Amino acid sequence: AGMDMGIVNAGMIGVYDDLDAELRERILRAVPHGYISQTGGLSDWQKWAEQLRTYPYVKGVAPFIAGQALLSANGLVRPSELQAIDIKAEPAVSKIHQHIIAGSLEPMVPGEFGMVLGSIAARNMELAIGDKVLVTLPQISITPAGAFPRTKRFTLVGIFEVGAQVDQSLALINLEDGQKLFKKADRVDGLRLEFDSIYAAPNYLAQLTQALKTSNVSDGELIARDWSQTQGSLFQAVKMEKTVVSVMLAIIIFVAAFNIVTSLIMMVGEKRSDIAVLRTMGMSARSIVAVFMVQGIVIGVLGIIIGSLCGIGAALTISQIIEAIEALLGIQIFDPEVYFVSYFPSVWQWQDTLNVVLGASLTCVLASMYPAWRASQIAPAEALRYNI
């Protein structure tokens, strides 16, 4: 039981812990820690930004406009999240400018209708820098010729790659171009925020929302969302997978504990006459229980030590092991064309190991109790009847 728990739990939980951290780090390259918006949009967003910057935990503020659109190019069409950003303020809330792999953000100036697109979207639509992309909004424009969806042709000026889902779903344009496209006049949808701690983002947003209401800056209903809400489905999926793996491990642990029970019961059966002799010599039932409890615990402790060492070693070196196997066989297990995370991530956390060791120890003690009790119930006369 100890060996199974140590190897599998420490290794697999380490993988899921690092996968969760890796996905979070990659997504937050393009996604800010939080958003604050108002029904109907913000007209005087500079005043909001100035007030928000007075809080010490707010490290960056930038305006945005967001909407859904269809992108068309080379006879190919794909849905996209279209975001209009201020290229001067954006570096304060995201690191997307550090992950431009072709072109740049600079040509995305007002009136030029430039666009920066994720690498997967650009590759799937067979786009290169300088190509034209037709943007179609789910809004109707009334013209003398009839009603038509609103469209605008943009020029691809940059391609980014952060190694996450946004590479296939996010398109960026200039803020002023977005105001014209979405007919926002001088308004924006809201502000993107960067905090000194991503984990404190929900608390910070609650404080800022209350402060804005109190200061009467807001004249509408405030809406605050943090990164865990905007990207919650992805992290919930990882959490659910981790839970499923834990349930599977619990089943393995149950089978391992059952093996301890059966092995001790078989030992009790083989040693019936020896136990009977010891009882006739004056050994108490409690001492018999202690003997078999020690036997089961020793088996478990040895398994825990060996399994924990193997599990920790696997958690620390599994990435290198996978790389060595790939180099030896000349294959790539995680194709970067298919997977965002193209390697096997793993991180060891002593808290997980401690939980595993404590759980395995308790399991071994419980598994040893029944066989030890069975041994103490052997009647000496009955056991020795056919051995005299």
Short mmCIF file of C-alpha atoms in Angstrom, two decimals:
data_model
loop_
_atom_site.label_atom_id
_atom_site.label_comp_id
_atom_site.label_asym_id
_atom_site.label_seq_id
_atom_site.Cartn_x
_atom_site.Cartn_y
_atom_site.Cartn_z
CA ALA A 1 0.00 0.00 0.00
CA GLY A 2 2.76 2.43 0.92
CA MET A 3 4.73 1.75 -2.26
CA ASP A 4 1.70 2.15 -4.52
CA MET A 5 0.67 5.41 -2.83
CA GLY A 6 4.19 6.85 -2.83
CA ILE A 7 5.01 6.18 -6.45
CA VAL A 8 1.65 6.98 -8.05
CA ASN A 9 0.41 9.80 -5.82
CA ALA A 10 3.68 11.77 -5.59
CA GLY A 11 4.31 11.37 -9.32
CA MET A 12 0.84 12.09 -10.74
CA ILE A 13 -0.15 14.83 -8.29
CA GLY A 14 3.20 16.49 -9.00
CA VAL A 15 2.39 16.43 -12.71
CA TYR A 16 -1.06 18.00 -12.24
CA ASP A 17 0.25 20.64 -9.81
CA ASP A 18 2.86 21.77 -12.34
CA LEU A 19 0.43 21.55 -15.26
CA ASP A 20 -1.96 23.85 -13.40
CA ALA A 21 0.86 26.30 -12.62
CA GLU A 22 2.19 26.16 -16.19
CA LEU A 23 -1.21 26.86 -17.74
CA ARG A 24 -1.83 29.70 -15.30
CA GLU A 25 1.53 31.32 -16.08
CA ARG A 26 1.01 31.04 -19.85
CA ILE A 27 -2.55 32.33 -19.89
CA LEU A 28 -1.68 35.32 -17.70
CA ARG A 29 0.84 36.41 -20.32
CA ALA A 30 -2.13 37.64 -22.37
CA VAL A 31 -4.96 37.77 -19.82
CA PRO A 32 -4.88 40.43 -17.06
CA HIS A 33 -5.51 39.65 -13.39
CA GLY A 34 -8.87 41.39 -13.37
CA TYR A 35 -11.47 43.51 -15.18
CA ILE A 36 -13.71 46.33 -14.02
CA SER A 37 -16.48 47.50 -16.31
CA GLN A 38 -19.79 49.32 -16.16
CA THR A 39 -23.09 48.73 -17.90
CA GLY A 40 -23.17 51.03 -20.89
CA GLY A 41 -19.39 51.45 -20.92
CA LEU A 42 -17.03 54.12 -19.57
CA SER A 43 -16.72 57.57 -21.12
CA ASP A 44 -14.25 59.09 -18.67
CA TRP A 45 -12.07 56.02 -18.20
CA GLN A 46 -8.94 58.14 -17.58
CA LYS A 47 -10.52 59.38 -14.33
CA TRP A 48 -11.21 55.81 -13.27
CA ALA A 49 -7.66 54.76 -14.13
CA GLU A 50 -6.19 57.68 -12.18
CA GLN A 51 -8.14 56.72 -9.06
CA LEU A 52 -7.33 53.02 -9.35
CA ARG A 53 -3.60 53.72 -9.65
CA THR A 54 -3.64 55.32 -6.20
CA TYR A 55 -4.00 51.88 -4.60
CA PRO A 56 -0.59 50.33 -3.85
CA TYR A 57 -1.57 46.82 -4.94
CA VAL A 58 -2.68 48.01 -8.41
CA LYS A 59 0.38 47.69 -10.67
CA GLY A 60 -1.23 48.51 -14.01
CA VAL A 61 -4.44 49.83 -15.60
CA ALA A 62 -5.40 49.76 -19.29
CA PRO A 63 -8.70 50.32 -21.19
CA PHE A 64 -10.27 47.72 -23.47
CA ILE A 65 -13.19 46.98 -25.75
CA ALA A 66 -14.14 43.35 -26.32
CA GLY A 67 -16.55 41.50 -28.56
CA GLN A 68 -17.05 38.40 -30.67
CA ALA A 69 -16.30 38.40 -34.39
CA LEU A 70 -15.76 36.17 -37.39
CA LEU A 71 -12.39 36.42 -39.14
CA SER A 72 -12.24 35.58 -42.84
CA ALA A 73 -9.16 35.17 -45.04
CA ASN A 74 -8.06 32.89 -47.87
CA GLY A 75 -11.51 31.35 -48.04
CA LEU A 76 -11.30 30.29 -44.39
CA VAL A 77 -13.51 31.50 -41.54
CA ARG A 78 -13.03 31.13 -37.78
CA PRO A 79 -14.64 32.71 -34.70
CA SER A 80 -12.50 34.95 -32.52
CA GLU A 81 -12.54 37.10 -29.42
CA LEU A 82 -11.77 40.58 -30.70
CA GLN A 83 -10.18 42.96 -28.19
CA ALA A 84 -9.34 46.62 -28.78
CA ILE A 85 -6.43 47.77 -26.59
CA ASP A 86 -4.29 50.84 -25.94
CA ILE A 87 -0.84 49.68 -27.09
CA LYS A 88 0.88 52.22 -24.80
CA ALA A 89 -0.97 51.13 -21.64
CA GLU A 90 -1.26 47.41 -22.44
CA PRO A 91 2.30 46.42 -21.34
CA ALA A 92 1.30 47.39 -17.78
CA VAL A 93 -1.36 44.65 -17.60
CA SER A 94 -0.08 41.85 -19.89
CA LYS A 95 3.14 40.47 -21.31
CA ILE A 96 1.81 39.83 -24.78
CA HIS A 97 4.26 42.36 -26.28
CA GLN A 98 7.08 40.08 -25.11
CA HIS A 99 5.69 37.13 -27.08
CA ILE A 100 5.40 38.62 -30.57
CA ILE A 101 6.99 36.10 -32.94
CA ALA A 102 6.39 38.02 -36.17
CA GLY A 103 5.78 41.71 -36.85
CA SER A 104 5.12 44.01 -33.90
CA LEU A 105 2.48 46.05 -32.07
CA GLU A 106 3.85 49.41 -33.30
CA PRO A 107 2.07 49.40 -36.72
CA MET A 108 -1.25 49.04 -34.88
CA VAL A 109 -1.83 52.83 -34.97
CA PRO A 110 -5.23 54.57 -35.10
CA GLY A 111 -6.77 54.70 -38.54
CA GLU A 112 -4.50 52.05 -40.07
CA PHE A 113 -6.70 49.18 -38.89
CA GLY A 114 -3.88 46.83 -38.01
CA MET A 115 -4.43 43.52 -36.24
CA VAL A 116 -2.32 41.21 -34.09
CA LEU A 117 -3.40 37.58 -34.12
CA GLY A 118 -2.54 34.40 -32.22
CA SER A 119 -0.11 32.00 -33.90
CA ILE A 120 -2.54 29.06 -34.15
CA ALA A 121 -5.28 31.23 -35.67
CA ALA A 122 -2.82 32.76 -38.15
CA ARG A 123 -1.48 29.32 -39.11
CA ASN A 124 -4.93 27.79 -39.53
CA MET A 125 -6.01 30.67 -41.77
CA GLU A 126 -2.72 30.56 -43.72
CA LEU A 127 -1.91 34.18 -42.89
CA ALA A 128 1.38 36.08 -43.03
CA ILE A 129 2.34 39.62 -42.05
CA GLY A 130 0.71 42.10 -44.42
CA ASP A 131 -2.26 39.88 -45.35
CA LYS A 132 -5.81 41.21 -45.16
CA VAL A 133 -8.36 39.85 -42.69
CA LEU A 134 -12.07 40.56 -42.99
CA VAL A 135 -13.73 41.11 -39.61
CA THR A 136 -17.48 40.51 -39.40
CA LEU A 137 -19.42 41.53 -36.29
CA PRO A 138 -22.73 40.03 -35.16
CA GLN A 139 -24.35 43.45 -35.59
CA ILE A 140 -26.54 44.73 -38.38
CA SER A 141 -25.91 47.95 -40.31
CA ILE A 142 -28.84 49.48 -42.16
CA THR A 143 -27.90 50.79 -45.62
CA PRO A 144 -29.96 51.95 -48.64
CA ALA A 145 -29.28 48.52 -50.14
CA GLY A 146 -30.65 46.74 -47.10
CA ALA A 147 -29.46 45.28 -43.80
CA PHE A 148 -25.97 43.82 -43.71
CA PRO A 149 -23.63 42.62 -40.95
CA ARG A 150 -20.97 45.16 -40.01
CA THR A 151 -17.62 44.32 -41.62
CA LYS A 152 -14.18 45.89 -41.80
CA ARG A 153 -10.95 44.81 -43.46
CA PHE A 154 -7.84 44.76 -41.25
CA THR A 155 -4.17 44.21 -42.04
CA LEU A 156 -2.21 41.61 -40.08
CA VAL A 157 0.76 43.43 -38.53
CA GLY A 158 1.80 40.99 -35.81
CA ILE A 159 1.56 37.40 -34.60
CA PHE A 160 1.92 36.40 -30.94
CA GLU A 161 2.42 33.05 -29.25
CA VAL A 162 2.03 32.54 -25.51
CA GLY A 163 1.54 28.76 -25.59
CA ALA A 164 -2.06 28.73 -24.40
CA GLN A 165 -5.63 28.65 -25.68
CA VAL A 166 -5.59 32.36 -26.52
CA ASP A 167 -3.23 31.57 -29.42
CA GLN A 168 -6.21 30.22 -31.35
CA SER A 169 -8.98 32.52 -30.17
CA LEU A 170 -7.67 36.06 -29.52
CA ALA A 171 -7.29 38.95 -31.97
CA LEU A 172 -6.08 42.43 -30.95
CA ILE A 173 -6.73 45.78 -32.62
CA ASN A 174 -6.07 49.41 -31.72
CA LEU A 175 -8.42 50.99 -29.16
CA GLU A 176 -9.53 53.87 -31.40
CA ASP A 177 -10.13 51.50 -34.31
CA GLY A 178 -12.22 49.37 -31.95
CA GLN A 179 -14.28 52.39 -30.90
CA LYS A 180 -15.10 53.05 -34.57
CA LEU A 181 -15.77 49.40 -35.36
CA PHE A 182 -18.05 48.82 -32.36
CA LYS A 183 -19.52 52.37 -32.57
CA LYS A 184 -18.46 53.26 -29.03
CA ALA A 185 -17.67 56.94 -29.74
CA ASP A 186 -15.27 57.92 -26.91
CA ARG A 187 -16.36 55.11 -24.59
CA VAL A 188 -14.62 51.85 -23.65
CA ASP A 189 -16.05 48.64 -22.17
CA GLY A 190 -13.90 48.77 -19.05
CA LEU A 191 -10.42 48.58 -17.56
CA ARG A 192 -7.94 45.71 -17.36
CA LEU A 193 -6.00 45.50 -14.10
CA GLU A 194 -2.71 44.03 -12.93
CA PHE A 195 -2.19 43.35 -9.21
CA ASP A 196 0.81 42.52 -7.07
CA SER A 197 -0.66 39.04 -6.44
CA ILE A 198 -2.86 36.98 -8.75
CA TYR A 199 -4.28 34.99 -5.83
CA ALA A 200 -5.52 38.14 -4.08
CA ALA A 201 -7.29 39.41 -7.23
CA PRO A 202 -10.85 38.54 -6.05
CA ASN A 203 -10.37 40.41 -2.77
CA TYR A 204 -8.72 43.38 -4.47
CA LEU A 205 -11.54 43.66 -7.02
CA ALA A 206 -14.14 43.63 -4.25
CA GLN A 207 -12.32 46.46 -2.47
CA LEU A 208 -11.95 48.51 -5.65
CA THR A 209 -15.59 48.06 -6.62
CA GLN A 210 -16.73 49.25 -3.21
CA ALA A 211 -14.35 52.23 -3.36
CA LEU A 212 -15.62 53.28 -6.81
CA LYS A 213 -19.22 53.10 -5.64
CA THR A 214 -18.41 55.17 -2.56
CA SER A 215 -16.53 57.84 -4.53
CA ASN A 216 -19.49 58.30 -6.91
CA VAL A 217 -17.23 57.87 -9.92
CA SER A 218 -19.58 55.21 -11.23
CA ASP A 219 -22.99 56.17 -12.64
CA GLY A 220 -24.04 52.62 -13.54
CA GLU A 221 -23.82 49.03 -12.36
CA LEU A 222 -20.24 47.91 -11.82
CA ILE A 223 -19.07 44.52 -13.05
CA ALA A 224 -15.84 43.02 -11.70
CA ARG A 225 -14.28 39.76 -12.88
CA ASP A 226 -10.93 38.20 -12.05
CA TRP A 227 -8.79 35.81 -14.11
CA SER A 228 -10.19 32.72 -12.37
CA GLN A 229 -13.67 33.65 -13.62
CA THR A 230 -12.74 34.56 -17.19
CA GLN A 231 -10.60 31.43 -17.57
CA GLY A 232 -12.44 29.36 -14.99
CA SER A 233 -13.60 26.56 -17.33
CA LEU A 234 -10.04 25.57 -18.19
CA PHE A 235 -8.82 25.46 -14.59
CA GLN A 236 -12.00 23.69 -13.49
CA ALA A 237 -11.27 21.02 -16.11
CA VAL A 238 -7.74 20.56 -14.74
CA LYS A 239 -9.12 20.40 -11.20
CA MET A 240 -11.71 17.81 -12.22
CA GLU A 241 -9.03 15.68 -13.91
CA LYS A 242 -6.92 15.88 -10.76
CA THR A 243 -9.93 14.75 -8.70
CA VAL A 244 -10.58 11.82 -11.03
CA VAL A 245 -6.93 10.77 -10.81
CA SER A 246 -7.13 10.95 -7.01
CA VAL A 247 -10.20 8.67 -7.04
CA MET A 248 -8.35 6.20 -9.26
CA LEU A 249 -5.39 6.29 -6.88
CA ALA A 250 -7.73 5.65 -3.96
CA ILE A 251 -8.91 2.48 -5.70
CA ILE A 252 -5.29 1.38 -6.19
CA ILE A 253 -4.65 2.05 -2.50
CA PHE A 254 -7.69 -0.05 -1.55
CA VAL A 255 -6.38 -2.96 -3.61
CA ALA A 256 -2.91 -2.61 -2.04
CA ALA A 257 -4.42 -2.54 1.47
CA PHE A 258 -6.45 -5.64 0.61
CA ASN A 259 -3.18 -7.38 -0.32
CA ILE A 260 -1.79 -6.62 3.15
CA VAL A 261 -4.94 -8.07 4.75
CA THR A 262 -4.86 -11.26 2.68
CA SER A 263 -1.12 -11.83 3.17
CA LEU A 264 -1.46 -11.50 6.95
CA ILE A 265 -4.52 -13.76 7.04
CA MET A 266 -2.59 -16.40 5.10
CA MET A 267 0.30 -16.04 7.55
CA VAL A 268 -2.11 -16.48 10.48
CA GLY A 269 -3.42 -19.66 8.88
CA GLU A 270 0.10 -21.03 8.40
CA LYS A 271 1.13 -20.19 11.97
CA ARG A 272 -1.95 -21.50 13.77
CA SER A 273 -0.07 -24.21 15.59
CA ASP A 274 2.77 -21.83 16.51
CA ILE A 275 0.27 -19.32 17.85
CA ALA A 276 -1.42 -22.10 19.86
CA VAL A 277 1.91 -23.14 21.40
CA LEU A 278 2.68 -19.56 22.38
CA ARG A 279 -0.76 -19.22 23.95
CA THR A 280 -0.32 -22.42 25.99
CA MET A 281 3.03 -21.08 27.20
CA GLY A 282 1.23 -18.06 28.63
CA MET A 283 1.38 -15.47 25.86
CA SER A 284 -1.66 -13.17 26.07
CA ALA A 285 -4.10 -12.40 23.25
CA ARG A 286 -2.96 -8.78 23.38
CA SER A 287 0.62 -9.85 22.71
CA ILE A 288 -0.49 -11.92 19.72
CA VAL A 289 -2.31 -8.88 18.36
CA ALA A 290 0.84 -6.80 18.86
CA VAL A 291 3.01 -9.32 16.97
CA PHE A 292 0.83 -9.29 13.86
CA MET A 293 0.23 -5.54 14.05
CA VAL A 294 4.00 -5.01 14.04
CA GLN A 295 4.30 -7.44 11.12
CA GLY A 296 1.75 -5.52 9.04
CA ILE A 297 3.14 -2.11 10.00
CA VAL A 298 6.70 -3.16 9.11
CA ILE A 299 5.52 -4.28 5.66
CA GLY A 300 3.71 -0.98 5.24
CA VAL A 301 6.57 1.21 6.48
CA LEU A 302 9.06 -0.45 4.14
CA GLY A 303 6.64 0.11 1.27
CA ILE A 304 6.08 3.73 2.29
CA ILE A 305 9.82 4.47 2.40
CA ILE A 306 10.60 2.80 -0.93
CA GLY A 307 7.46 4.17 -2.62
CA SER A 308 7.98 7.72 -1.36
CA LEU A 309 11.60 7.78 -2.55
CA CYS A 310 10.55 6.45 -5.96
CA GLY A 311 7.63 8.88 -6.15
CA ILE A 312 9.75 11.90 -5.24
CA GLY A 313 12.39 10.84 -7.73
CA ALA A 314 9.73 10.45 -10.45
CA ALA A 315 8.18 13.84 -9.64
CA LEU A 316 11.59 15.56 -9.83
CA THR A 317 12.97 13.85 -12.94
CA ILE A 318 10.01 12.72 -15.04
CA SER A 319 10.48 15.58 -17.53
CA GLN A 320 14.11 14.56 -18.10
CA ILE A 321 13.10 10.89 -18.36
CA ILE A 322 10.52 11.68 -21.05
CA GLU A 323 13.08 13.78 -22.95
CA ALA A 324 15.59 10.92 -22.79
CA ILE A 325 12.99 8.46 -24.11
CA GLU A 326 12.10 10.85 -26.95
CA ALA A 327 15.79 11.26 -27.86
CA LEU A 328 16.39 7.51 -27.69
CA LEU A 329 13.38 6.53 -29.81
CA GLY A 330 13.47 9.57 -32.09
CA ILE A 331 9.83 10.44 -31.45
CA GLN A 332 7.98 13.35 -29.88
CA ILE A 333 5.36 12.22 -27.39
CA PHE A 334 3.75 15.67 -27.00
CA ASP A 335 3.58 17.24 -30.45
CA PRO A 336 3.65 21.09 -30.09
CA GLU A 337 1.34 21.25 -33.12
CA VAL A 338 -1.30 19.49 -31.01
CA TYR A 339 -0.53 20.28 -27.36
CA PHE A 340 -0.01 23.71 -25.79
CA VAL A 341 2.31 22.15 -23.20
CA SER A 342 4.73 20.12 -25.32
CA TYR A 343 6.61 18.54 -22.42
CA PHE A 344 5.74 16.59 -19.27
CA PRO A 345 5.58 19.15 -16.45
CA SER A 346 6.08 18.09 -12.85
CA VAL A 347 6.81 19.80 -9.54
CA TRP A 348 7.38 18.14 -6.17
CA GLN A 349 5.57 19.55 -3.13
CA TRP A 350 6.44 18.23 0.30
CA GLN A 351 2.86 18.77 1.50
CA ASP A 352 1.63 16.15 -1.00
CA THR A 353 4.32 13.72 0.11
CA LEU A 354 3.41 14.27 3.76
CA ASN A 355 -0.27 13.60 3.03
CA VAL A 356 0.66 10.45 1.13
CA VAL A 357 2.88 9.15 3.95
CA LEU A 358 0.24 9.83 6.62
CA GLY A 359 -2.52 8.28 4.52
CA ALA A 360 -0.42 5.19 3.74
CA SER A 361 0.55 4.78 7.40
CA LEU A 362 -3.07 4.94 8.54
CA THR A 363 -4.09 2.48 5.80
CA CYS A 364 -1.42 -0.01 6.89
CA VAL A 365 -2.48 0.19 10.53
CA LEU A 366 -6.14 -0.36 9.67
CA ALA A 367 -5.29 -3.20 7.27
CA SER A 368 -3.30 -4.98 9.99
CA MET A 369 -5.99 -4.83 12.68
CA TYR A 370 -8.36 -7.52 11.42
CA PRO A 371 -5.73 -10.26 10.76
CA ALA A 372 -4.14 -9.51 14.14
CA TRP A 373 -7.53 -9.86 15.85
CA ARG A 374 -8.15 -13.13 14.00
CA ALA A 375 -4.82 -14.46 15.26
CA SER A 376 -5.70 -13.58 18.86
CA GLN A 377 -8.96 -15.55 18.60
CA ILE A 378 -7.30 -18.88 17.78
CA ALA A 379 -8.18 -21.49 20.44
CA PRO A 380 -5.01 -23.42 21.44
CA ALA A 381 -6.81 -26.74 21.97
CA GLU A 382 -8.57 -26.58 18.62
CA ALA A 383 -5.38 -25.61 16.77
CA LEU A 384 -3.30 -28.41 18.38
CA ARG A 385 -5.92 -31.18 18.16
CA TYR A 386 -4.56 -32.68 14.94
CA ASN A 387 -0.88 -31.83 15.57
CA ILE A 388 -0.36 -33.99 18.68
#
